Every structure is written in C-alpha cells, then in structure tokens.
Amino acid sequence: MMGNLKPLEIFLIIAVILLLFGAKKLPDMARSLGKSARILKSEAKAMKKDDEPTATTPDAAADQGTQQAARTIQAAPGDVTSSRPVSEAKPTTQS
C-alpha cells in the first residue's frame, strides 16, 4: 500500500500532519517515539536473556528447590508502613 503513494500524496499527508500537530510538537513526538522504541528494544533483550538457561551445579539446583527467599513488596517512597512479605499463592482444590 505504501509503495503505491505518489509524491503529491506523500506531500499532502505531511502537510496534514503539520497542520494537525504543528511544527513545534513534531520533534517532541519523534523524540518520545524514539525513546519508546529504545525501551521496547531493551525490554525485549532482557526477556530473551531471562529465557536463556543458566548454568547451575546439581547442588545449587537442589538448594533452589528447597529454599525460597521471602519476596517483599517495596513500599512507595515515604510510605514505610506498607512493606510486607508476600507469600506465594497456594493452589486451591474445589470439589
């Protein structure tokens, strides 16, 4: 579809975008789009890195299964009363 656009049509699209958003906002919009793309790229790399198997010894794998550290929900800055340990959800059976 994009290959079928003629130069006049491309110019009209650009003119409409300039009229709608203004010349001052376009650089900011492009900058924020670039930041979003960088964040998406870094998150995708982190997800791929998380999926890679880690090299563990058999002893370390056995220790991981028996010992789990308590997870803690972090409080918002200035709110120290709401930090509390979180227990894992236990599956419930319904009959």
Tab-separated table of C-alpha atoms in Angstrom:
chain	number	residue	atom	x	y	z
A	1	MET	CA	0.000	0.000	0.000
A	2	MET	CA	2.793	2.423	0.868
A	3	GLY	CA	4.522	1.650	-2.425
A	4	ASN	CA	1.538	2.964	-4.383
A	5	LEU	CA	1.770	6.513	-2.976
A	6	LYS	CA	2.761	9.212	-5.424
A	7	PRO	CA	4.955	12.166	-4.392
A	8	LEU	CA	1.973	14.544	-4.324
A	9	GLU	CA	0.071	12.225	-1.973
A	10	ILE	CA	3.055	11.970	0.364
A	11	PHE	CA	3.350	15.771	0.401
A	12	LEU	CA	-0.358	16.115	1.235
A	13	ILE	CA	-0.058	13.635	4.111
A	14	ILE	CA	2.919	15.536	5.531
A	15	ALA	CA	1.051	18.855	5.183
A	16	VAL	CA	-1.990	17.471	7.027
A	17	ILE	CA	0.222	16.148	9.844
A	18	LEU	CA	1.907	19.555	10.151
A	19	LEU	CA	-1.463	21.300	10.267
A	20	LEU	CA	-2.837	18.917	12.882
A	21	PHE	CA	0.097	18.819	15.277
A	22	GLY	CA	2.110	21.931	14.481
A	23	ALA	CA	5.803	22.266	13.765
A	24	LYS	CA	6.734	22.713	17.437
A	25	LYS	CA	5.258	19.428	18.650
A	26	LEU	CA	6.597	17.161	15.897
A	27	PRO	CA	10.224	17.000	17.163
A	28	ASP	CA	8.984	16.187	20.669
A	29	MET	CA	6.717	13.478	19.305
A	30	ALA	CA	9.566	11.975	17.280
A	31	ARG	CA	11.859	12.084	20.314
A	32	SER	CA	9.330	10.315	22.524
A	33	LEU	CA	8.716	7.730	19.808
A	34	GLY	CA	12.466	7.053	19.672
A	35	LYS	CA	12.650	6.674	23.452
A	36	SER	CA	9.733	4.259	23.376
A	37	ALA	CA	11.414	2.206	20.666
A	38	ARG	CA	14.651	2.053	22.707
A	39	ILE	CA	12.780	0.960	25.824
A	40	LEU	CA	10.916	-1.714	23.868
A	41	LYS	CA	14.177	-2.977	22.393
A	42	SER	CA	15.922	-3.160	25.769
A	43	GLU	CA	12.941	-4.938	27.354
A	44	ALA	CA	12.882	-7.465	24.511
A	45	LYS	CA	16.602	-8.145	25.055
A	46	ALA	CA	16.004	-8.559	28.789
A	47	MET	CA	13.190	-11.031	28.143
A	48	LYS	CA	15.420	-13.064	25.826
A	49	LYS	CA	18.165	-13.008	28.454
A	50	ASP	CA	15.708	-14.240	31.103
A	51	ASP	CA	14.692	-17.152	28.887
A	52	GLU	CA	18.265	-18.402	28.478
A	53	PRO	CA	19.063	-21.341	30.757
A	54	THR	CA	21.602	-20.558	33.439
A	55	ALA	CA	24.443	-22.917	34.223
A	56	THR	CA	23.920	-24.315	37.716
A	57	THR	CA	25.548	-27.121	39.587
A	58	PRO	CA	23.374	-30.020	40.797
A	59	ASP	CA	23.883	-28.889	44.417
A	60	ALA	CA	22.714	-25.347	43.608
A	61	ALA	CA	19.654	-26.701	41.791
A	62	ALA	CA	18.724	-28.848	44.794
A	63	ASP	CA	19.148	-25.880	47.153
A	64	GLN	CA	16.908	-23.734	44.973
A	65	GLY	CA	14.103	-26.246	45.213
A	66	THR	CA	14.197	-26.461	48.995
A	67	GLN	CA	14.898	-22.852	49.921
A	68	GLN	CA	12.960	-19.903	48.567
A	69	ALA	CA	13.652	-16.409	49.791
A	70	ALA	CA	10.656	-14.449	51.018
A	71	ARG	CA	9.588	-11.879	48.463
A	72	THR	CA	8.790	-8.400	49.670
A	73	ILE	CA	6.582	-5.753	48.133
A	74	GLN	CA	8.519	-2.496	48.084
A	75	ALA	CA	6.808	0.496	49.646
A	76	ALA	CA	6.424	3.791	47.882
A	77	PRO	CA	8.963	6.443	48.909
A	78	GLY	CA	7.927	7.871	52.259
A	79	ASP	CA	5.496	5.024	52.967
A	80	VAL	CA	7.355	2.628	55.254
A	81	THR	CA	4.307	1.064	56.868
A	82	SER	CA	3.077	-0.769	53.789
A	83	SER	CA	6.126	-3.016	53.170
A	84	ARG	CA	5.180	-6.574	53.930
A	85	PRO	CA	6.350	-10.065	52.997
A	86	VAL	CA	4.375	-11.798	50.293
A	87	SER	CA	3.543	-15.465	50.461
A	88	GLU	CA	3.137	-17.431	47.287
A	89	ALA	CA	-0.422	-18.236	46.305
A	90	LYS	CA	-1.297	-21.825	47.099
A	91	PRO	CA	-3.442	-23.705	44.623
A	92	THR	CA	-6.873	-24.476	45.976
A	93	THR	CA	-8.865	-27.536	45.094
A	94	GLN	CA	-12.569	-27.335	44.655
A	95	SER	CA	-14.753	-30.414	44.566
